[in-house]
Short mmCIF file of C-alpha atoms and ligand atoms in Angstrom, two decimals:
data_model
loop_
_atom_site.label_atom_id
_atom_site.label_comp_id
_atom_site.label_asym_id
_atom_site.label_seq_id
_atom_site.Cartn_x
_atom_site.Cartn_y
_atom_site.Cartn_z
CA UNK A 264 136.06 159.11 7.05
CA UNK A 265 132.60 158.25 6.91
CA UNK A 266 130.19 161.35 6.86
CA UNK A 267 128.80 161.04 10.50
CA UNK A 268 132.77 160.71 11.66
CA UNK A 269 132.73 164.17 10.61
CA UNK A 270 132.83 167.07 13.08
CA UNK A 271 131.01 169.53 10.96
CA UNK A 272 129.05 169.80 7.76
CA UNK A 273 129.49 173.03 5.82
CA UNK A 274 126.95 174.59 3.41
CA UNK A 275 128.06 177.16 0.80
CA UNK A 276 125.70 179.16 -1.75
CA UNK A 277 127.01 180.04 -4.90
CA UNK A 278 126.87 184.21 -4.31
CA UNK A 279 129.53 183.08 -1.52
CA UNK A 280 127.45 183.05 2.07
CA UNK A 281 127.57 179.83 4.41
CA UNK A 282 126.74 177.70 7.04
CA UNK A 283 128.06 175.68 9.12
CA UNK A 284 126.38 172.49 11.42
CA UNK A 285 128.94 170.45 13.74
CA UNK A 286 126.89 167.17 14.43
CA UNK A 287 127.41 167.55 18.41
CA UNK A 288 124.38 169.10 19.20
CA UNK A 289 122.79 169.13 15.49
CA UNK A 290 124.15 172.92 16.14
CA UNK A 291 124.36 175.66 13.73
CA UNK A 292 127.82 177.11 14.77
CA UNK A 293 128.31 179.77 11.75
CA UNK A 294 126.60 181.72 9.63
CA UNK A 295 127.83 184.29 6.68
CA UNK A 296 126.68 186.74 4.23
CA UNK A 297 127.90 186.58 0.78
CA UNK A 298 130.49 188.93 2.04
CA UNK A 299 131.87 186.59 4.54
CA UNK A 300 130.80 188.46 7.76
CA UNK A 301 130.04 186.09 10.54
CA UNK A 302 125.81 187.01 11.60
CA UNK A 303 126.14 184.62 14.47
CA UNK A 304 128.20 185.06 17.98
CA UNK A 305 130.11 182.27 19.19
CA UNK A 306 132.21 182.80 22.51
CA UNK A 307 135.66 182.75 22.05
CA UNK A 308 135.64 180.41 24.99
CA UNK A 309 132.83 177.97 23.68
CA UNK A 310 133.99 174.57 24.01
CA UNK A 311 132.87 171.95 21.37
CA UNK A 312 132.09 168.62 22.61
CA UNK A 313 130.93 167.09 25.20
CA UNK A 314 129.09 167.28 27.69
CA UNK A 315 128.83 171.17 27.53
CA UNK A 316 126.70 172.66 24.63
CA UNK A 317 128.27 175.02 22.23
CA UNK A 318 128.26 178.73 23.56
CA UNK A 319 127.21 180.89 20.46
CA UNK A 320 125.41 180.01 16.74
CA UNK A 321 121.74 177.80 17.28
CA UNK A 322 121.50 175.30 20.50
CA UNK A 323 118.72 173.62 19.84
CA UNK A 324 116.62 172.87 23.31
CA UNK A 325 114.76 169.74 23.47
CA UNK A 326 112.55 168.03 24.53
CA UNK A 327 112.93 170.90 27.18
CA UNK A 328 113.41 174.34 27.41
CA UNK A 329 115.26 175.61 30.89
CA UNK A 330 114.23 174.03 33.81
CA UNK A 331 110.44 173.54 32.77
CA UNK A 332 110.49 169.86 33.82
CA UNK A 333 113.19 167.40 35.54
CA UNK A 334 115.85 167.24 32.56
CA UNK A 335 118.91 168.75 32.59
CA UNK A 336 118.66 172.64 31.34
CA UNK A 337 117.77 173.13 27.93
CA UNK A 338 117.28 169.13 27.70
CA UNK A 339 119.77 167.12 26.01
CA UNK A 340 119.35 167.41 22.28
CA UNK A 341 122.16 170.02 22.00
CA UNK A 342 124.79 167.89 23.89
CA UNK A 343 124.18 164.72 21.64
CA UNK A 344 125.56 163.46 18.39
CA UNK A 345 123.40 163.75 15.39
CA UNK A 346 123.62 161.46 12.42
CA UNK A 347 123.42 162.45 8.91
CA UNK A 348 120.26 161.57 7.71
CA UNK A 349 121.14 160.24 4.05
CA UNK A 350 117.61 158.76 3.43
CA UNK A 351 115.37 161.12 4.69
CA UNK A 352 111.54 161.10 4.29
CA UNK A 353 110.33 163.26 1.80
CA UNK A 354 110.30 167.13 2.80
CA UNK A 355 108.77 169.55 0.09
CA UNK A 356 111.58 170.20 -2.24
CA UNK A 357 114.08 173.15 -1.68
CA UNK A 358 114.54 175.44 -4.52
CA UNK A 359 117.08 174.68 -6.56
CA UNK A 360 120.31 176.37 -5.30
CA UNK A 361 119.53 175.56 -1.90
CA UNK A 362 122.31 173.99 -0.08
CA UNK A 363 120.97 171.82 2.75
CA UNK A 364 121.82 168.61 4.90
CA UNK A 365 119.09 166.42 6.94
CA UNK A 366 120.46 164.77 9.86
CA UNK A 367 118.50 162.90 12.95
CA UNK A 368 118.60 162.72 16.30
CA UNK A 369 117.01 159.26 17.84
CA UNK A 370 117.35 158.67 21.91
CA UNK A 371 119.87 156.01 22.99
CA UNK A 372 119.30 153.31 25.74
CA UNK A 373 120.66 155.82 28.92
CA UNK A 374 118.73 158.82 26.95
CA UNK A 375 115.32 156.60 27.51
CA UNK A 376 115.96 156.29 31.58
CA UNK A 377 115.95 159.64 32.05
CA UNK A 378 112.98 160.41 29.19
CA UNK A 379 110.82 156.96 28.32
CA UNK A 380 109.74 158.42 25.16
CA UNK A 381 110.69 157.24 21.79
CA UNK A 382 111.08 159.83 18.92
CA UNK A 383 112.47 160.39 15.86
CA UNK A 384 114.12 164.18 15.06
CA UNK A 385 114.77 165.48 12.02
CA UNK A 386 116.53 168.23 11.47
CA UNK A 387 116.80 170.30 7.89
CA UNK A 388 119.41 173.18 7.71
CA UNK A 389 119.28 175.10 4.51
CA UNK A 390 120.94 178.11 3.16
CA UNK A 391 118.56 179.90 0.33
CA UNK A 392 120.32 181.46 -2.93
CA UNK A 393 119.67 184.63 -1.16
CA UNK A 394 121.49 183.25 2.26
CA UNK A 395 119.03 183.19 4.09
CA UNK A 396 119.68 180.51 7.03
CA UNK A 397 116.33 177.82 7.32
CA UNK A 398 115.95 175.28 10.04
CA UNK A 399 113.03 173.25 9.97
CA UNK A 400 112.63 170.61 12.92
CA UNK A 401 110.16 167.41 12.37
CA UNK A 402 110.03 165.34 15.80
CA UNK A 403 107.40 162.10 15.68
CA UNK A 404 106.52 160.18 18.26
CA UNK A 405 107.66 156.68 17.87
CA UNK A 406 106.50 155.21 21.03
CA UNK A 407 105.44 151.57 20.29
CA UNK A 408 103.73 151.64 24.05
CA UNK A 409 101.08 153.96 22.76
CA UNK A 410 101.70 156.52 25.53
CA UNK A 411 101.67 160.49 23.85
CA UNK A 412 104.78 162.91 24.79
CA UNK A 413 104.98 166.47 25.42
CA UNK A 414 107.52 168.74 25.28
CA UNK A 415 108.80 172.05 25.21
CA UNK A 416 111.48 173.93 22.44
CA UNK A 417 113.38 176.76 21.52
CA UNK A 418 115.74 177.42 18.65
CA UNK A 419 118.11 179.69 21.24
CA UNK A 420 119.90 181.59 18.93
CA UNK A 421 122.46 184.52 19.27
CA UNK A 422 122.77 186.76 17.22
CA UNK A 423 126.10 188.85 16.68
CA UNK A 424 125.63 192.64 16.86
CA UNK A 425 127.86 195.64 16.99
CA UNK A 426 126.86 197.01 20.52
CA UNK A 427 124.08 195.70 22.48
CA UNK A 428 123.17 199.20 23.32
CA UNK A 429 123.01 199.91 19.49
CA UNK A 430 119.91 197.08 19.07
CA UNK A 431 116.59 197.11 19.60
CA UNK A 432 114.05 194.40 19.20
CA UNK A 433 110.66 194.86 17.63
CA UNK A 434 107.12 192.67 17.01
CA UNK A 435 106.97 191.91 20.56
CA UNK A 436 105.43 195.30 22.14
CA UNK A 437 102.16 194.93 24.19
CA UNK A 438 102.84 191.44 24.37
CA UNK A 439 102.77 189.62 27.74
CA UNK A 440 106.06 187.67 29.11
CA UNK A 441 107.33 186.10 31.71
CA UNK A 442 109.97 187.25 33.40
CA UNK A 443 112.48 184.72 34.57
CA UNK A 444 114.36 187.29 36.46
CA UNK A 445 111.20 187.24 38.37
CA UNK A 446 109.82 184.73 39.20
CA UNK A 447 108.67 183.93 35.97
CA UNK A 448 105.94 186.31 36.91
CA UNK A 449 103.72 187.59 33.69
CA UNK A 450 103.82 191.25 32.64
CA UNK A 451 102.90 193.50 29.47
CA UNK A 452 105.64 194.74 27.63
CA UNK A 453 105.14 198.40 27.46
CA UNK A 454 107.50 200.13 25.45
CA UNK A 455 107.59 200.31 21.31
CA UNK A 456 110.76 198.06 21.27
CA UNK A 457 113.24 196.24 23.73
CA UNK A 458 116.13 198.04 24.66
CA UNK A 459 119.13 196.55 26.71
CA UNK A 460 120.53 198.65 29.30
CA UNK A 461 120.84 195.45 31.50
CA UNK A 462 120.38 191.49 32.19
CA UNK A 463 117.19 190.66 30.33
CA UNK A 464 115.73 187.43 30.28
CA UNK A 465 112.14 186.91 29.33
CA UNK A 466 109.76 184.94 27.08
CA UNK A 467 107.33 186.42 25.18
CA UNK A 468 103.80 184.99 24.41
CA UNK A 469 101.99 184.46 21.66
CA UNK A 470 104.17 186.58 19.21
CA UNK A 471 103.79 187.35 15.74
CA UNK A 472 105.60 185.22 13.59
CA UNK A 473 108.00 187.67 12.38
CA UNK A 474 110.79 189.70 15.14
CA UNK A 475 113.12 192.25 14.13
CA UNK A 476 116.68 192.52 15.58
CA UNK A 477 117.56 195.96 14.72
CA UNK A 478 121.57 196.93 14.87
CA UNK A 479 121.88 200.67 14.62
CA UNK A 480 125.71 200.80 14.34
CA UNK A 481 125.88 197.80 12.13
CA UNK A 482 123.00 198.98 9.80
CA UNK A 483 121.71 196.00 9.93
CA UNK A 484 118.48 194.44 10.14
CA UNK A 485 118.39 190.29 11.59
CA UNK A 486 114.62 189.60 10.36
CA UNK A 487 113.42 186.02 12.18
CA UNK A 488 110.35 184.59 10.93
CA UNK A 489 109.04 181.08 12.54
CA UNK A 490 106.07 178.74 11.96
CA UNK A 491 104.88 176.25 15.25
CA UNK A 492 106.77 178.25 17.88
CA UNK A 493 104.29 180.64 19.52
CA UNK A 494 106.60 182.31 21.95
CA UNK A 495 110.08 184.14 21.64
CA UNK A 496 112.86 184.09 24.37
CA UNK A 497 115.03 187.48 24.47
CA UNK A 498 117.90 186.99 26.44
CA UNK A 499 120.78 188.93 27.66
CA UNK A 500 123.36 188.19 30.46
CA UNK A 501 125.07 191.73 31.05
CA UNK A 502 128.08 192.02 32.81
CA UNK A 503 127.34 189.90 36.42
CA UNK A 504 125.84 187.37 34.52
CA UNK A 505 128.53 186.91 31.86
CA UNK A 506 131.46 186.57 34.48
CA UNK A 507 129.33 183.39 36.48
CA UNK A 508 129.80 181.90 32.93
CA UNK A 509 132.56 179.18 32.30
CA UNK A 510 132.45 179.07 28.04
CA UNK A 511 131.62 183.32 27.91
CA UNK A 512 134.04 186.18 28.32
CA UNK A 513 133.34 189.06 30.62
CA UNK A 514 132.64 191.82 28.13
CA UNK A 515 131.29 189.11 24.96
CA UNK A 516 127.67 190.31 26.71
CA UNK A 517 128.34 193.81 24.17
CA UNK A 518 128.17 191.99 21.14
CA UNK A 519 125.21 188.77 21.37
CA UNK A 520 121.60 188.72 21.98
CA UNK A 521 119.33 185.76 21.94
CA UNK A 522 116.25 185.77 20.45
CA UNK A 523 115.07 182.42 20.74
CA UNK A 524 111.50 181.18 18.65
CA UNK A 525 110.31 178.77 20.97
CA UNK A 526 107.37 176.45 22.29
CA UNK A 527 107.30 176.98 25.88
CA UNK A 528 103.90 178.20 27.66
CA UNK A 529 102.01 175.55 26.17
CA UNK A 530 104.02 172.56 25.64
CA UNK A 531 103.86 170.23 22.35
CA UNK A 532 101.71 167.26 23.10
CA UNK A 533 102.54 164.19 20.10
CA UNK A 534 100.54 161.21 20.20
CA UNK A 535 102.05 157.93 18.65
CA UNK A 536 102.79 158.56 15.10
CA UNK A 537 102.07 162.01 15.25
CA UNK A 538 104.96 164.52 13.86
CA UNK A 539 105.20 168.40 14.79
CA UNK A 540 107.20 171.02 12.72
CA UNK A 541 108.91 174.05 13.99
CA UNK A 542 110.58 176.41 11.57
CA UNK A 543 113.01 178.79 12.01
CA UNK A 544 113.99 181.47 9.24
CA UNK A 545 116.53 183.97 9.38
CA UNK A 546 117.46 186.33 7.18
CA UNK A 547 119.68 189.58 7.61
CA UNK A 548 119.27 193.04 5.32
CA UNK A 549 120.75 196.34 5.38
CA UNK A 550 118.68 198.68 7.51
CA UNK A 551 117.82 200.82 4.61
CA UNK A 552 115.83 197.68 3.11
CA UNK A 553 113.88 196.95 5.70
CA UNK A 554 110.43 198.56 6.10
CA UNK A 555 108.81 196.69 9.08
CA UNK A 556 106.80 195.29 6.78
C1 LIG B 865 118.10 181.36 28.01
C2 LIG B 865 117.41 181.36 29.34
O1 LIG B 865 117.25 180.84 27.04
O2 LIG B 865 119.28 180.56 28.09
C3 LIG B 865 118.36 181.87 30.39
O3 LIG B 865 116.24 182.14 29.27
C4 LIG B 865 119.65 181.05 30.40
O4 LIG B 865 117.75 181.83 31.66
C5 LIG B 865 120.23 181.04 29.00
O5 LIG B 865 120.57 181.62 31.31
C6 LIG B 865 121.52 180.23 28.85
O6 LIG B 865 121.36 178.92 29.26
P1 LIG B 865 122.58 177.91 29.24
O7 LIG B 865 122.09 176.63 29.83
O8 LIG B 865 122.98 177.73 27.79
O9 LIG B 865 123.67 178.55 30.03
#
């Protein structure tokens, strides 16, 4: 089989964590610790090709996030096949012991009627010595028509926890969101972390680039840290929610939450041979080690 026949690619580090990328949807589906505990939620009733998305690991939304323009939700990067990008152009170095694969994403003939904009994607997923998961997203603007393109972006990811009401998100008090069980009305966040004690579906603006996902019952700290993605999507479908859902079991609500890095209040604006990066590090530590620091 040639490599881009392949469903999935799968990283390993030598102190025994993993990764795992199917090429439908350039989509991170699986992600371990060196003890082989799965850090990501995927439904048990995520389906994996198309022309759903995968439910669970990292969707990757471009060049739209939700229903912020006239694309499908979420755009239509993450129901796509990527290639493997064997020839990439040169991205500083990893350190040695990093496993990592490149692939693209370029826009077919049909993808260009419903978004006239030629681009080139290129997606790095890397898995440090230490396991710690890095995405790093380069999207230039090909157009040959010299028209710019904007967009909007989110790495959605979901993280698996123990019990959502054992997890608490922090970095994102006193910020302002919108609410998109609103009305996308904007608020202040007001308390010292985010709690779940039902649906929650907001994006945060302007937030540090470092979130903590705290997991009481797990003792387990998911630390995100991000570069080019301003704002942060925490999502949570509770119970109602999580029934409406085809690809999501009633109760799998309990053990996911979404925090999503994204670009979203002011969208990315590329002009012809311009490239953006977004990046997108995860990394996950007991509790004890982590110091909010
Ligand atoms: C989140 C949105 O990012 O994604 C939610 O904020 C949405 O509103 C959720 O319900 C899931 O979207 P989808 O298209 O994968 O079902």
């Amino acid at each position: 089989k040639g490599v881009n026949d392949l469903d999935k690619v799968v990283l390993r580090e030598v102190r025994g964590s993993s990764a795992e990328v199917y090429l439908y949807g350039g989509h991170v589906t699986s992600w371990k610790d060196e003890h082989g505990d799965e850090l990501l939620f995927v439904s048990n009733k995520a389906i994996f090709k198309s022309p759903k998305a995968i439910r669970g690991g990292i969707p990757i939304c471009f060049p739209q996030f939700s229903n912020f323009g006239n694309l499908e939700q979420h755009g239509f990067a993450r129901n796509r096949t990527w290639c493997v990008d064997n020839d990439p152009p040169p991205f500083p170095v990893p350190t040695s012991n990093t496993a990592y694969v490149d692939l693209i994403l370029k826009p077919t003939e049909e993808d260009l009627k419903i978004w006239p904009h030629s681009f080139e994607y290129r997606l790095r997923v890397a898995l440090s010595p230490g396991g710690d998961l890095m995405l790093t997203s380069r999207i230039r603007n090909t157009n040959a028509d010299g028209k710019s393109f904007s967009f909007t972006f989110a790495y959605h990811t979901y993280f698996k926890i123990s019990d959502i009401s054992e997890v608490r998100v922090e970095g994102l008090e006193t910020l302002d969101y919108l609410d998109n069980l609103q009305d996308r009305a904007r608020f202040t966040e007001q308390g010292d972390a985010i709690v779940f004690e039902s649906e929650l579906d907001r994006i945060y603006l302007g937030t540090p680039s470092k979130i903590a996902i705290i997991d009481h019952e797990k003792k387990r700290t998911f630390v995100v840290r991000k570069g080019g993605l301003p704002d942060a999507v925490v999502w949570n479908p509770w119970d109602k929610k999580a029934k409406a859902m085809s690809d999501f079991g009633d109760d799998e609500y309990k053990r996911m939450v979404c925090v999503e890095a994204a670009a979203i209040e002011k969208p990315v604006t590329l002009k012809p041979g311009e490239e953006w990066t977004g990046k997108l590090e995860l990394s996950a530590v007991p509790s004890s080690y982590y110091s909010g620091q």
